[in-house]
Each structure stands twice: as C-alpha cells, then as structure tokens.
Short mmCIF file of C-alpha atoms and ligand atoms in Angstrom, two decimals:
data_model
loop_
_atom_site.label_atom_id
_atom_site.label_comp_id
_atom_site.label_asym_id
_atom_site.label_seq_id
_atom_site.Cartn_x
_atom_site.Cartn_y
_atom_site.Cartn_z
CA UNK A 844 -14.52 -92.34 146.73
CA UNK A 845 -12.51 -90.05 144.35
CA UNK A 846 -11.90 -86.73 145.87
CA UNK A 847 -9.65 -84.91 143.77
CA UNK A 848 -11.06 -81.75 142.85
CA UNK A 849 -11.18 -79.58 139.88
CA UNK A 850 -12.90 -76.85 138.53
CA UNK A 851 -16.75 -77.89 137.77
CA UNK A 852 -17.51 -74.80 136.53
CA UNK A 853 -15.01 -75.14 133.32
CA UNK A 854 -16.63 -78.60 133.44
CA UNK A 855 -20.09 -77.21 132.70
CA UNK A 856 -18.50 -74.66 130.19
CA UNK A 857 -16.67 -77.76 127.96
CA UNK A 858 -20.20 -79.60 127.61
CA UNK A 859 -22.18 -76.18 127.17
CA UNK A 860 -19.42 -75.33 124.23
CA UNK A 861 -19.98 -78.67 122.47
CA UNK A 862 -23.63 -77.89 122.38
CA UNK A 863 -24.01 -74.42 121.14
CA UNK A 864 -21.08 -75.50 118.68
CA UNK A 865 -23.45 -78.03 116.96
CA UNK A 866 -26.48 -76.49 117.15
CA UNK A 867 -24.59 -73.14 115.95
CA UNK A 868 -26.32 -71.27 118.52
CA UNK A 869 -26.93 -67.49 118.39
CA UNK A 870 -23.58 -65.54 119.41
CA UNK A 871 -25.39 -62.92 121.52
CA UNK A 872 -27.67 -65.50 123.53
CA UNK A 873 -24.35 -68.04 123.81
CA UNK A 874 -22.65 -64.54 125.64
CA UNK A 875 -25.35 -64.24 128.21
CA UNK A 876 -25.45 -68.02 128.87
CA UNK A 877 -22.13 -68.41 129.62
CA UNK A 878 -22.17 -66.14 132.98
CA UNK A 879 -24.13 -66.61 135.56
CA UNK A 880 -26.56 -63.51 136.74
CA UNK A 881 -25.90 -63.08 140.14
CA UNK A 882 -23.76 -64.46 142.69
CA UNK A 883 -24.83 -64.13 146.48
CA UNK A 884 -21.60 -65.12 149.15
CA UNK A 885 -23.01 -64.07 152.85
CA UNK A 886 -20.68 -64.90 155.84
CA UNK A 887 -22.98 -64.87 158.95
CA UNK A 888 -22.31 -65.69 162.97
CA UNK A 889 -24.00 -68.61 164.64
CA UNK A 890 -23.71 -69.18 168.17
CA UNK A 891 -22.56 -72.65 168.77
CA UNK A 892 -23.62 -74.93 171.55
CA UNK A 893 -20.41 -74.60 173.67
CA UNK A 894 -21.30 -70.62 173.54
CA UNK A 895 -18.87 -69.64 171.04
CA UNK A 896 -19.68 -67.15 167.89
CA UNK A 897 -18.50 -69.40 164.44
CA UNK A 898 -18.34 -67.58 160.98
CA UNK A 899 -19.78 -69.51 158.21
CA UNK A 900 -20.29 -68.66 154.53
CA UNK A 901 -22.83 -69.24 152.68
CA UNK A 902 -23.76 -68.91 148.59
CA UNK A 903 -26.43 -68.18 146.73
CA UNK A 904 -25.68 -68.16 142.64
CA UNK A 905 -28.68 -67.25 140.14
CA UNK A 906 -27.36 -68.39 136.91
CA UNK A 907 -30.43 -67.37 134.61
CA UNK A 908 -34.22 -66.78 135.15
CA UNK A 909 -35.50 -66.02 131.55
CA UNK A 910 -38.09 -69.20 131.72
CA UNK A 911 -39.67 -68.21 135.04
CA UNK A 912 -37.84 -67.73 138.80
CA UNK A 913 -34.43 -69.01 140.08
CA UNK A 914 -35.23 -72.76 141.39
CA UNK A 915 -32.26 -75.11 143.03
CA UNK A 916 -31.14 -76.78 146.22
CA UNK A 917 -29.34 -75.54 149.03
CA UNK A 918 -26.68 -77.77 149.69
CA UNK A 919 -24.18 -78.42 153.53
CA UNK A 920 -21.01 -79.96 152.79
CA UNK A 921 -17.15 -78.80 153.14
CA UNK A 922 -16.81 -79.03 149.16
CA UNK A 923 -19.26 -76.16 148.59
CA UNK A 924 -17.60 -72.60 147.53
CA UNK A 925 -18.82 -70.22 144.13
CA UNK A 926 -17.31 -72.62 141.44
CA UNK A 927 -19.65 -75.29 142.83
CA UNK A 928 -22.63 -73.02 143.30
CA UNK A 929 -21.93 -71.57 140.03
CA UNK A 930 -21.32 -75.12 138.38
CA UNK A 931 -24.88 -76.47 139.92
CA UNK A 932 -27.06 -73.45 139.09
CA UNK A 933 -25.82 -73.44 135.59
CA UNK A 934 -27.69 -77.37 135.14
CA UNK A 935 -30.33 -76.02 137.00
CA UNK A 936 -31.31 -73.31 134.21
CA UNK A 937 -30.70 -76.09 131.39
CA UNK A 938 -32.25 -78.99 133.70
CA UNK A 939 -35.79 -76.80 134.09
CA UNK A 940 -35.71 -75.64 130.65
CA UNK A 941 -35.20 -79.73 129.62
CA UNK A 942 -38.06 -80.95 132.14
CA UNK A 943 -40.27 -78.11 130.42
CA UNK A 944 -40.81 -76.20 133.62
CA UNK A 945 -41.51 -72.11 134.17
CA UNK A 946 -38.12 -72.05 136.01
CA UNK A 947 -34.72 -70.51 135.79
CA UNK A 948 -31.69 -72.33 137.55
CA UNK A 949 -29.96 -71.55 140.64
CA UNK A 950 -28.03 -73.01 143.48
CA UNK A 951 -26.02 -72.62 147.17
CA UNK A 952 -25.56 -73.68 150.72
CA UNK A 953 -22.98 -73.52 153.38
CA UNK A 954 -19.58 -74.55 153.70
CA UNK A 955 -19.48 -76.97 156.76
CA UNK A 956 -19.24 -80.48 157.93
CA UNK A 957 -22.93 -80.90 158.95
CA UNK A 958 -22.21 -84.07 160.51
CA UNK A 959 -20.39 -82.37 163.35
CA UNK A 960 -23.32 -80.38 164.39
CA UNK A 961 -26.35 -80.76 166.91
CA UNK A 962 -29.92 -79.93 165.74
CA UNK A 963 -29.53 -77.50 167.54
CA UNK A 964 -26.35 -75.61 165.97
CA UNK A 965 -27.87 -76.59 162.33
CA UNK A 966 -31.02 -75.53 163.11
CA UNK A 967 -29.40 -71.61 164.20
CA UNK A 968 -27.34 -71.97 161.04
CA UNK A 969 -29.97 -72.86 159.05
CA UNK A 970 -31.88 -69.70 160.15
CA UNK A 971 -29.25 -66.91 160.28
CA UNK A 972 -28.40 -67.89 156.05
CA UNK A 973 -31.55 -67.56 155.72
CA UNK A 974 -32.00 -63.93 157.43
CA UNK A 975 -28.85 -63.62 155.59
CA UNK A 976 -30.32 -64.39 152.08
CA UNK A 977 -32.93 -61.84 153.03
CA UNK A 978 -35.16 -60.92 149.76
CA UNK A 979 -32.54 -62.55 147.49
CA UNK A 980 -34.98 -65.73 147.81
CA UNK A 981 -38.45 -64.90 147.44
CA UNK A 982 -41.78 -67.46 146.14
CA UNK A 983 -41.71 -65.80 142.78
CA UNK A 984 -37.67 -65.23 142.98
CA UNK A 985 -35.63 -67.94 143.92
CA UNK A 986 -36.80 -70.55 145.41
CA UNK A 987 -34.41 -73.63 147.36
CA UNK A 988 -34.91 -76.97 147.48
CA UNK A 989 -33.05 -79.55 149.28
CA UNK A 990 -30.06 -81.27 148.28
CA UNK A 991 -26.73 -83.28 149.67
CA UNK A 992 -27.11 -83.13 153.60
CA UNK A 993 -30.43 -81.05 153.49
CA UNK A 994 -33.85 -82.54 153.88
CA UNK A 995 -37.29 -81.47 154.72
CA UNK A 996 -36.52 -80.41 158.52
CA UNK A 997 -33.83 -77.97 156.43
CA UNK A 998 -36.93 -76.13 154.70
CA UNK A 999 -39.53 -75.87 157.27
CA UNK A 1000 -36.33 -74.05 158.98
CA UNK A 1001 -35.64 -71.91 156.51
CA UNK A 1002 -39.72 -71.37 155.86
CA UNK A 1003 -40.06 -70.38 159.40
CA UNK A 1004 -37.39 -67.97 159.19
CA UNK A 1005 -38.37 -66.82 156.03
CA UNK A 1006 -42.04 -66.14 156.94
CA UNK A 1007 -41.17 -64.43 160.09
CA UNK A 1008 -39.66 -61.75 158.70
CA UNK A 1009 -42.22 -60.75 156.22
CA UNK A 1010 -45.76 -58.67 156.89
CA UNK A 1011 -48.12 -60.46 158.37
CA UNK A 1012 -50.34 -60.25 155.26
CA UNK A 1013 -47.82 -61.92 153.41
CA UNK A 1014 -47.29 -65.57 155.08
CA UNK A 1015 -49.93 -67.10 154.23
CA UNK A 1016 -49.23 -66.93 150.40
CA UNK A 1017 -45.50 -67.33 150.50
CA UNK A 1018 -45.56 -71.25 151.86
CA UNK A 1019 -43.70 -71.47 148.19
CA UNK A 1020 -40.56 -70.13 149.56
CA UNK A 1021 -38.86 -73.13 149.43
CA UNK A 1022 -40.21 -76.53 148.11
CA UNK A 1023 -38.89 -80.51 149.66
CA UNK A 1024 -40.88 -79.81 152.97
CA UNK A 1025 -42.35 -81.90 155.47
CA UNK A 1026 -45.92 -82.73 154.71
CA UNK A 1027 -47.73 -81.12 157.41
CA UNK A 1028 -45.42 -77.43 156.38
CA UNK A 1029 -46.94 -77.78 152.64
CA UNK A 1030 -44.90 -80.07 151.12
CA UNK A 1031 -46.10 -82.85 149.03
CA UNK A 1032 -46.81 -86.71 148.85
CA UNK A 1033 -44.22 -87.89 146.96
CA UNK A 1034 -41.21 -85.53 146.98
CA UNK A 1035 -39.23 -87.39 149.09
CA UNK A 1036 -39.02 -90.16 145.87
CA UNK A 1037 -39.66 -87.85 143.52
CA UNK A 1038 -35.62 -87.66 142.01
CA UNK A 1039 -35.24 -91.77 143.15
CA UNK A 1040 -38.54 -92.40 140.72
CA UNK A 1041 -37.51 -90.14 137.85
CA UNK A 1042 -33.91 -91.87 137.67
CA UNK A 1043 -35.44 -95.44 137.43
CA UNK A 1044 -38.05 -94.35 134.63
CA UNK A 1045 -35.29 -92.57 132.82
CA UNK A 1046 -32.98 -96.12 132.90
CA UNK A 1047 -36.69 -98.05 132.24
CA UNK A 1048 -36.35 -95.87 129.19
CA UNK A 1049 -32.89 -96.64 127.79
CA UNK A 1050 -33.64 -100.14 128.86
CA UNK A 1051 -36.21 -100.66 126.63
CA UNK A 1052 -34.17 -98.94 123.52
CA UNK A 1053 -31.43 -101.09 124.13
CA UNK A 1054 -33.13 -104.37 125.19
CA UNK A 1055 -32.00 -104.54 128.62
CA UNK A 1056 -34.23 -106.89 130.49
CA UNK A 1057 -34.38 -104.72 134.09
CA UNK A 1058 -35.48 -107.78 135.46
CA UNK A 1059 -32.68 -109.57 135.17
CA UNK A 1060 -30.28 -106.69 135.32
CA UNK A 1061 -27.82 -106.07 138.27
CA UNK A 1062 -26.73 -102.49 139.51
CA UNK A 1063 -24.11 -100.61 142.03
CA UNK A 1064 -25.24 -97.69 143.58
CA UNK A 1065 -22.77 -94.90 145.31
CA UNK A 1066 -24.11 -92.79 147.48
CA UNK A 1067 -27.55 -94.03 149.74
CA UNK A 1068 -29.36 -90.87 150.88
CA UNK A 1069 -32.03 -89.71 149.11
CA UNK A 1070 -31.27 -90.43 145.74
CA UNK A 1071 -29.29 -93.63 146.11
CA UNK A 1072 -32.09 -95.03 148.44
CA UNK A 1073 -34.99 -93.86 146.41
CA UNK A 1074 -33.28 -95.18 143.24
CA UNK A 1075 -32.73 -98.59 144.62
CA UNK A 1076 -36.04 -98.87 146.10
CA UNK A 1077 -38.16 -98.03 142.37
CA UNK A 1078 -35.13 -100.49 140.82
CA UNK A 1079 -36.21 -103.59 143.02
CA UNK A 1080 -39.86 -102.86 141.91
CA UNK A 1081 -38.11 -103.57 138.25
CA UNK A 1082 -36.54 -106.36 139.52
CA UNK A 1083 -32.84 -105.52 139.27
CA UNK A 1084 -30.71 -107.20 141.46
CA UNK A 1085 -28.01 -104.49 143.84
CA UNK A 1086 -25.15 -106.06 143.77
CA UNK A 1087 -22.70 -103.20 145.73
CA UNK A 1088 -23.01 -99.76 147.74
CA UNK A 1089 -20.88 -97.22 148.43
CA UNK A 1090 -21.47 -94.38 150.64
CA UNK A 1091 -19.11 -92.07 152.86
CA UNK A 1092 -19.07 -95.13 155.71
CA UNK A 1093 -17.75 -97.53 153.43
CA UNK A 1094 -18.55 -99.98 150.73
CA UNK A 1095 -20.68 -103.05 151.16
CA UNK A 1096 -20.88 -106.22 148.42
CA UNK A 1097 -22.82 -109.55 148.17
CA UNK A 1098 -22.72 -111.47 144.84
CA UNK A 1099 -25.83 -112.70 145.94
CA UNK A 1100 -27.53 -109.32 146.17
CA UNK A 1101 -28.35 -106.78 148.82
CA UNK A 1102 -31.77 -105.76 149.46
CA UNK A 1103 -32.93 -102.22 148.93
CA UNK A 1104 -35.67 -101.94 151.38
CA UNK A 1105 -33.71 -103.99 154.17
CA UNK A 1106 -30.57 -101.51 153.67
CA UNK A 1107 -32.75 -98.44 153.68
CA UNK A 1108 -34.18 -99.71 156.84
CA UNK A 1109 -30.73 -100.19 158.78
CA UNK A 1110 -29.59 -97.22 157.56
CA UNK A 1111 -32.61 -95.28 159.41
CA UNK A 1112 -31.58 -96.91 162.47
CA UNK A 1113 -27.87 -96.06 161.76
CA UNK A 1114 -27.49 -92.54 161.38
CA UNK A 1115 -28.27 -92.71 157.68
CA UNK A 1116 -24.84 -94.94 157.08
CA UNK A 1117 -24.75 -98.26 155.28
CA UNK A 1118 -21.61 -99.37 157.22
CA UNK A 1119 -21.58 -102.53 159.21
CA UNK A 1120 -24.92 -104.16 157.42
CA UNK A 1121 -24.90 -107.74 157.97
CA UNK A 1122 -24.16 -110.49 155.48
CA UNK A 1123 -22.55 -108.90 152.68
CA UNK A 1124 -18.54 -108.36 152.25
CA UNK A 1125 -16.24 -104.91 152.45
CA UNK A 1126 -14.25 -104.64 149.25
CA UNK A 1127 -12.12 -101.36 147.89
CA UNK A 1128 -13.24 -98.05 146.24
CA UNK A 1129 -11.52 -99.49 143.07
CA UNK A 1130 -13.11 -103.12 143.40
CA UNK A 1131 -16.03 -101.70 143.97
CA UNK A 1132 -15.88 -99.14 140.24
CA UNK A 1133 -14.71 -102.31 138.72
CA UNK A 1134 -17.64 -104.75 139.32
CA UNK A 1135 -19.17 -106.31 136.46
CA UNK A 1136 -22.92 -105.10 136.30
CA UNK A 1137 -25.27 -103.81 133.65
CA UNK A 1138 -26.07 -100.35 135.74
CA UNK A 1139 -24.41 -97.84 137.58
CA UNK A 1140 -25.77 -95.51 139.34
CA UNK A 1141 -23.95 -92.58 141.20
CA UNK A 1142 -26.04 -90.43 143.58
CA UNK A 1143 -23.52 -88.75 146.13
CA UNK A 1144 -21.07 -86.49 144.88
CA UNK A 1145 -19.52 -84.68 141.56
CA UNK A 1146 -16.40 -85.66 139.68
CA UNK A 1147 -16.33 -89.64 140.76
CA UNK A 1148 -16.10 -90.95 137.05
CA UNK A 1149 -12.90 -89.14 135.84
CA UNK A 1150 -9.96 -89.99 133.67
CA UNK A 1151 -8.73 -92.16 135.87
CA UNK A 1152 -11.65 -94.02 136.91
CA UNK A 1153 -13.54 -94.20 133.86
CA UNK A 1154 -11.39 -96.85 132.20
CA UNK A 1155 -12.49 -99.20 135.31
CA UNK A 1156 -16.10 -98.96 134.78
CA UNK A 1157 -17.65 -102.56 133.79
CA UNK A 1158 -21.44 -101.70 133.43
CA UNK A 1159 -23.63 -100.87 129.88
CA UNK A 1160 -25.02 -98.11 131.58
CA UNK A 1161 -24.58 -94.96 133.86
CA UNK A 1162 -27.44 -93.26 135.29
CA UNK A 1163 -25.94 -90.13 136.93
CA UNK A 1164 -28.82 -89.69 140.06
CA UNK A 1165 -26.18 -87.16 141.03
CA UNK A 1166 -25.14 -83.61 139.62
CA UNK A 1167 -22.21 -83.73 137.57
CA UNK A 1168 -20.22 -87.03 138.35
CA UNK A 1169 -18.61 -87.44 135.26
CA UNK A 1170 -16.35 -85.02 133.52
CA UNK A 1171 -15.94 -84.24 130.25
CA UNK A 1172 -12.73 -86.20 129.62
CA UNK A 1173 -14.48 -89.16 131.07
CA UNK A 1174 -17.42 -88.97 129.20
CA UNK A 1175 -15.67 -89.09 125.73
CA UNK A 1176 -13.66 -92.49 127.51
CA UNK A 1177 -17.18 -93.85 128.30
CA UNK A 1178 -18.67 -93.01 124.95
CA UNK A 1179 -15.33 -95.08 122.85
CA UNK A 1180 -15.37 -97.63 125.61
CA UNK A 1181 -20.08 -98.32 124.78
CA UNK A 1182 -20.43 -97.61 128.13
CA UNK A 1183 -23.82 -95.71 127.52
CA UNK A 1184 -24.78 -92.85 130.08
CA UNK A 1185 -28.05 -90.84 130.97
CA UNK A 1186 -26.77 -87.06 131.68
CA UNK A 1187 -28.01 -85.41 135.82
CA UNK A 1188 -29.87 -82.74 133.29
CA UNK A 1189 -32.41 -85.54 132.59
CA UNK A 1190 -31.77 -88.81 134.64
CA UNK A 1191 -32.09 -86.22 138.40
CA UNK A 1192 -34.86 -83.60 136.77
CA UNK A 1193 -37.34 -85.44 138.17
CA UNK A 1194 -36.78 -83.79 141.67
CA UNK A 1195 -37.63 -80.67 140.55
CA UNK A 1196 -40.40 -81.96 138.54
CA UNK A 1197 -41.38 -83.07 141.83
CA UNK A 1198 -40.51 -79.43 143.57
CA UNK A 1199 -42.47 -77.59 140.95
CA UNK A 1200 -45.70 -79.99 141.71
CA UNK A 1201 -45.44 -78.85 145.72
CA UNK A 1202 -44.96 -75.28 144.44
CA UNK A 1203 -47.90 -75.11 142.55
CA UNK A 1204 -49.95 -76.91 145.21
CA UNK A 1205 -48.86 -74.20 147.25
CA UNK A 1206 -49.80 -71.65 145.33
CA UNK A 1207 -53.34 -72.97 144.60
CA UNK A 1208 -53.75 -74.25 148.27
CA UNK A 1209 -54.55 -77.37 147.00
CA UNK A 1210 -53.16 -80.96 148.17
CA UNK A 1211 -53.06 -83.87 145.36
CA UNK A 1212 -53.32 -88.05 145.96
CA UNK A 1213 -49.17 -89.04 145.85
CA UNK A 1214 -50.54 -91.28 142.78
CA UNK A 1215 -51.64 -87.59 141.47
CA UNK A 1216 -48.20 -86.26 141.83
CA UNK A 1217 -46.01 -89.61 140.52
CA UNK A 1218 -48.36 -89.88 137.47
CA UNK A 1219 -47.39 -86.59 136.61
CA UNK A 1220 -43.67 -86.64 137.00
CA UNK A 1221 -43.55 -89.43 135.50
CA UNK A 1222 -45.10 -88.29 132.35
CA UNK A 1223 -42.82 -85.39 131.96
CA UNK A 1224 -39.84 -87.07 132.14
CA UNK A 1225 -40.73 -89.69 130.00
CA UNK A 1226 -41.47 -86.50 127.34
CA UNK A 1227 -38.01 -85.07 128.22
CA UNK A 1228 -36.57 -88.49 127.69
CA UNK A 1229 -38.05 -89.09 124.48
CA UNK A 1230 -37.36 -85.54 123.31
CA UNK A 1231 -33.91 -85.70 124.14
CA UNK A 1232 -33.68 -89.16 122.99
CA UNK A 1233 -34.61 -88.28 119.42
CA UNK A 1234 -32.52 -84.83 119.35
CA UNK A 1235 -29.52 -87.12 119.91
CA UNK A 1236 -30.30 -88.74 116.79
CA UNK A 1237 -31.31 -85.83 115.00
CA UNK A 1238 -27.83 -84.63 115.78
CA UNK A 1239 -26.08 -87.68 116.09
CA UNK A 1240 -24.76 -86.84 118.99
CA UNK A 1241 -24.69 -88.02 122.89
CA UNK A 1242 -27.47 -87.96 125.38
CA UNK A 1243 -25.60 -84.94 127.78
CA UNK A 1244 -25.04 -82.89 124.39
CA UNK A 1245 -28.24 -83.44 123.35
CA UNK A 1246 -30.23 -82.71 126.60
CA UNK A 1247 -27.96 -79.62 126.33
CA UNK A 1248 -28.97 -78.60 122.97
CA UNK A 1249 -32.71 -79.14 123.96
CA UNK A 1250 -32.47 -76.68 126.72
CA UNK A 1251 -29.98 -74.27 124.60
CA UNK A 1252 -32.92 -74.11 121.96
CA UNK A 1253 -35.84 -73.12 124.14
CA UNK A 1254 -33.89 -70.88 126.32
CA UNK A 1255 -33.09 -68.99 122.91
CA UNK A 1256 -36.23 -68.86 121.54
CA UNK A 1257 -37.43 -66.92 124.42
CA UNK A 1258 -34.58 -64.35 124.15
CA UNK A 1259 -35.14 -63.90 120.49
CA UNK A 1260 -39.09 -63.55 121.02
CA UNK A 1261 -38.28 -61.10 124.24
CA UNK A 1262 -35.16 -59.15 123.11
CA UNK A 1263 -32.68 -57.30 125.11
CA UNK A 1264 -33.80 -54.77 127.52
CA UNK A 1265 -33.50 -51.64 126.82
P1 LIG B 404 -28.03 -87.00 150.58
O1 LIG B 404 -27.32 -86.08 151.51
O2 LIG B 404 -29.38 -87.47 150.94
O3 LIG B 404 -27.13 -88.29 150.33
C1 LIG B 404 -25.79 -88.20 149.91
C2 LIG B 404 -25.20 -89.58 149.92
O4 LIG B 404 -23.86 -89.50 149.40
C3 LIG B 404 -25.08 -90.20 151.32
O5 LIG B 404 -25.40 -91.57 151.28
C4 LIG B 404 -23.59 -90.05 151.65
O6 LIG B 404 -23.10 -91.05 152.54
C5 LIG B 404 -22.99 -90.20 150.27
N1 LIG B 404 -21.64 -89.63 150.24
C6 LIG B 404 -21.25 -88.40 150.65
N2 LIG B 404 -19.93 -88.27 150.55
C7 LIG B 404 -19.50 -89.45 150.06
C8 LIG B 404 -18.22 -89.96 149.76
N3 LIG B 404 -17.13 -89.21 149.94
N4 LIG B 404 -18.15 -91.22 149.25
C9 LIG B 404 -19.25 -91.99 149.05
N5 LIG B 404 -20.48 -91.55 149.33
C10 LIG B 404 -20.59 -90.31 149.83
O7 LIG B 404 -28.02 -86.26 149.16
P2 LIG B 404 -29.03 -86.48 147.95
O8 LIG B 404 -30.11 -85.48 148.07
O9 LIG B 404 -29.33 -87.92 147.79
O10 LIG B 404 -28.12 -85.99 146.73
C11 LIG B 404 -27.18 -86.85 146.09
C12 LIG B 404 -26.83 -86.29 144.73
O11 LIG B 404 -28.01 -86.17 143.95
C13 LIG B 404 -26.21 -84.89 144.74
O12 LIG B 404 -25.29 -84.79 143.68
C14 LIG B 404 -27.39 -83.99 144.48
O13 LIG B 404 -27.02 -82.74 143.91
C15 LIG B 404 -28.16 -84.83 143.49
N6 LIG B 404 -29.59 -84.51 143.38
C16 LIG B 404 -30.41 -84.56 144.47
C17 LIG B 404 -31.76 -84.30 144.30
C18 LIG B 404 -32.74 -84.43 145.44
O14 LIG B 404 -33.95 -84.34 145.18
N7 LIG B 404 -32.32 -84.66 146.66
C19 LIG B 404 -32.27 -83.94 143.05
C20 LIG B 404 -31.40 -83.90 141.96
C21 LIG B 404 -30.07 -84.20 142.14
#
C-alpha cells in the first residue's frame, strides 16, 4: 500500500474550491466553510498492562453543525493527528448534508498502533478519551461512530464511560451518545453492513447508467474490515466475481476468483487478516493496482490513488468505500484516463445513514426489523445518488464536485434563511 503522506486537509480544500467556484457560492458562507469550528486535542494517561503510565493524544474536530449535531467516527491508527481529523470532519458536514440527514460533520480518535494492545489496555484507553472528551460529545452534540480499527466493543466502551459520569436521571435517555454499538447496548440490526450495502447500491447505480452487467463484472477490493468485507459480501449477491485483496497482511489473487463469504470467514478465525488464505497467489502492491477489472474498490486508508498510482489503474470504475483515497491530482488523471469514480461523500454515506437510523431508534426507544433499517438506507442513498447524479449534469461536471455542490447548496440555504448571530 502507498504510504506517502500529504496534507488531506489542503486535499479537501482543492475539491471544496472547485465547487463553490462553479456554483459561485456566497463569499460570506464559503468563509465559514472553509474552517473548521472547533478542534478538541486531549493527551490523557493510561496505565498499561506491564504497570507503566503511557501518554496518548487524542482529537476531537467539529467542522460545522448548522444542519443538526456534530456526527463522525472515532478512529485508532498511528496516521491520525489534526490535519486528518480536520480533513475527515470536513466530508462529514458535506457527507450528512448529501445523505439529507439533521447532522453536522465531525471526526477524531487516538494516535496509536491498536494492534499492539490487549483488551485490556484498549479498553482503559478507550475510557480515559472518553472522560477526556468530557461534555465535548454529548447525544444532541457530537456524537462518534466507529471507524478504521474501532467497532462496536469501542462504543459500548465509550457509552459506559460516558453514562457513568452523568446524573443518574440522565442515562437512560443518552444511549445516543455514540451510534455502531453492539445490539444488546442499543445498536441496530444492520449497522454492521450498513456502509458495505450503501457502496454496492451506489456502484448498482452507475452500473445501470453505464451498462455494466454486475453480473458478469469482476472487482479488487483493498482493505477487508468492515467496509471491504461488507462490500464484497452485497457484490457476490450481484454476482461480481473478486478477483484480488489487499489488506495490511498482504495481497491475495486468483484469476479464478476468491470468495467473499469464505474470505470473511478465515479472516474471523485469523485475527481479522486475509494473509495466508488458501488457493489463491501473492502478487505485488503494484500488480495488484494494475489488474485488469471493471471495479475497484478501496476501503482501508486515504491517499492510495495518487499521481503516481493513478496512471496504473485498469478498472471502469472506482467506488471509494473509504474516506478520501484519491487526491485531487489523481482524480483529474482518472477523469482524462474514463476511469469513472463514485466520491466517499456518497459511495460510504450509507454508514451514517445507517448511524442516524440507531440514533433515532434510540431516541424513540424503539427497535426496527434489519429489513426495516436496509429498506431505508437504501432508499436514501439511491435519492442522494440520483440527486447528485443529475447535478453533475446540470453542471457538467464530476460526481465528487457535484456531490460537493449538492451539500454546498443546502448548507447555504440554511445560513441565508438563519443569518449570522448577533
Ligand atoms: P476497519 O478497521 O474495519 O478495516 C480497515 C481495513 O484496512 C483492514 O482490512 C486493514 O487490514 C486494512 N488496512 C489498514 N492499513 C492498510 C494498509 N497499509 N494496506 C492495506 N490495507 C490496510 O475499517 P473500516 O471501518 O472498514 O474503514 C475503512 C475505510 O472506510 C476508512 O477510510 C473509513 O474512514 C471508511 N468508512 C468507514 C465506515 C464504517 O462504517 N466503518 C463508514 C464510512 C467510511
């Protein structure tokens, strides 16, 4: 995988600049867009299992909640510091206000190797950020969500924590802390597939606009956790055929194809990792971006399709499951080379479609059938498809600028209709 690292932040400002450009968006409104409202950094002591104290940091960054409270995940990985936080919150606010969702955007986590932990260290981690956060997340505030290296255990952790240190009379109405928990902690059927589902119907979608028989399509997937997985499984119920995966273990290949549920299955039993899977071949990072194949579909980290790397794509499509895996210089190499792409704002939004579902279950103490929850995610983003679909043409532009300029309008009606306190 490609790890050189820039800034994602001036990433997000270079497609957000395109956007308001061509829609000639309000000056004022652009201003308070560009920033992000608050940024949270907490460095906190955990006591690790050989019974020393460890520093960690943690962030927290609110980028705008005009549309309705800060929503995002919390994310565990060495890569995460501000420009990240601030990069990730910033497509949350446009990614909500796409989806059509009362939500502002917002994002975080903790700079560690997770991997290198017990339960029980990320467990006391887990809890002291939270303590740490204190009443900068909040039900009706900001409310996490899990993301790379979090998962439902993450939440009830941070719910616990987060409910035992408010007044009694106030935990049994704040369950919607944090959404992406375990079932029996309030979470919902069908969040665990919600973002896997939501990527699939968004390719179903270009599929069918650019008559690509799915089922006789072939895909690579990098990245196997929740997205990856989840986005492999819903493409073998179209019938695509997964021809390559790449996750941090390694890279596995069969030209005969590699089934989804089988590899989801090892990888339970193998500490989430894809590596040594029988019958298929090891090829190279590079082989594996170069494979001919009518999908591609990242899900692990940002800034894998780059200048460098774009050129070797061989697919008709990318589907970016994860948050901000192409850049901007790649994306104008992808768009000359007719290498068509569905932007994280819309192909990933149907995770916190998902998360908003669970939070309003929560909030009406009410639990729905998971055919309840997918029939409803999946008509939303098939609106936010079709709505961004047709403001592309309307503007003749690309998907990403056009998801942008979808959220960009709505987010500045509501500042013109509210004004500017005082
Ligand atoms: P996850 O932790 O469940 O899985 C991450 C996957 O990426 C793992 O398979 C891991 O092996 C792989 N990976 C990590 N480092 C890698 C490397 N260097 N090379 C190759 N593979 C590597 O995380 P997830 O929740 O599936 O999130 C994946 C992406 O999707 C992230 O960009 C996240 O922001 C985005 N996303 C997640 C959700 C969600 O609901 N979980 C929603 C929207 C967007």
């Amino acid at each position: 995988m490609t790890t050189t690292h820039k800034s994602l932040y001036e990433d997000v400002q270079v497609q957000f600049n395109k956007a308001a450009d061509l829609m000639n968006m309000n000056k004022g409104i652009r201003n308070i867009l560009s920033q992000t409202a608050n940024e949270i950094v907490v460095h906190f002591p955990v006591k690790m299992d050989d019974g020393q104290i460890k520093m960690f940091t943690g962030y927290r960054v609110q980028h705008n909640n005009i549309l309705g409270p800060y929503k995002g995940g919390l994310r565990y990985h060495p890569s995460v510091d501000l420009d990240d936080a601030k990069a990730l919150a910033t497509w949350m606010t446009w990614k909500t206000a796409i989806a059509g969702l009362p939500y502002g955007g917002a994002k975080g986590g903790i700079q560690f190797d997770p991997t290198k932990c017990s339960d029980g260290e990320l467990e006391r981690i887990t809890r002291r950020f939270t303590f740490a956060l204190g009443n900068n997340i909040g039900p009706e505030y900001d409310i996490p969500a899990p993301d790379v290296n979090t998962g439902p255990q993450t939440m009830a952790w941070i719910l616990d924590t987060y409910l035992s240190t408010r007044s009694q009379g106030e935990r049994n109405n704040s369950l919607h802390v944090v959404t992406g928990k375990p079932l029996n902690s309030g979470g919902t059927l069908g969040r665990d597939r919600a973002t896997g589902y939501g990527v699939v119907t968004t390719i179903a979608e270009w599929a069918r606009d650019h008559k690509l028989d799915l089922a006789k399509a072939t895909y690579i997937v990098q990245g196997f956790g929740n997205v990856g997985s989840w986005s492999a499984y819903f493409m073998k119920q179209k019938g695509a055929k997964l021809l390559a995966v790449e996750d941090v273990s390694g890279i596995i290949y069969s030209e005969k194809g590699i089934d989804p549920e089988e590899l989801i299955t090892f990888a339970k039993n193998n500490h989430g990792k894809i590596s040594h899977y029988p019958n298929v071949v090891a090829i190279s990072h590079k082989e594996f971006l170069s494979l001919k194949a009518d999908v591609f579909i990242p899900a692990a980290l940002s800034n894998q399709i780059t200048l460098e790397t774009a050129p070797l794509l061989n697919v008709k499509l990318v589907a970016e499951g994860a948050n901000g895996p192409t850049t901007p210089e790649a994306d104008l190499i992808l768009q000359e080379r007719g290498i068509g792409l569905i932007p994280d704002v819309l192909c990933n939004s149907a995770g916190v479609i998902g998360s908003y579902f669970e939070w309003l279950q929560n909030k009406r103490s009410e639990y729905w059938e998971m055919e309840e929850v997918i029939e409803k995610i999946k008509k939303k983003v098939i609106e936010a498809y079709a709505n961004v679909s047709k403001t592309a043409k309307a503007h003749k532009t690309d998907l990403r600028t056009a998801a942008y300029i979808v959220a960009l309008t709505r987010l500045e009606k509501a500042y013109i209709e509210r004004g500017i306190f005082p």
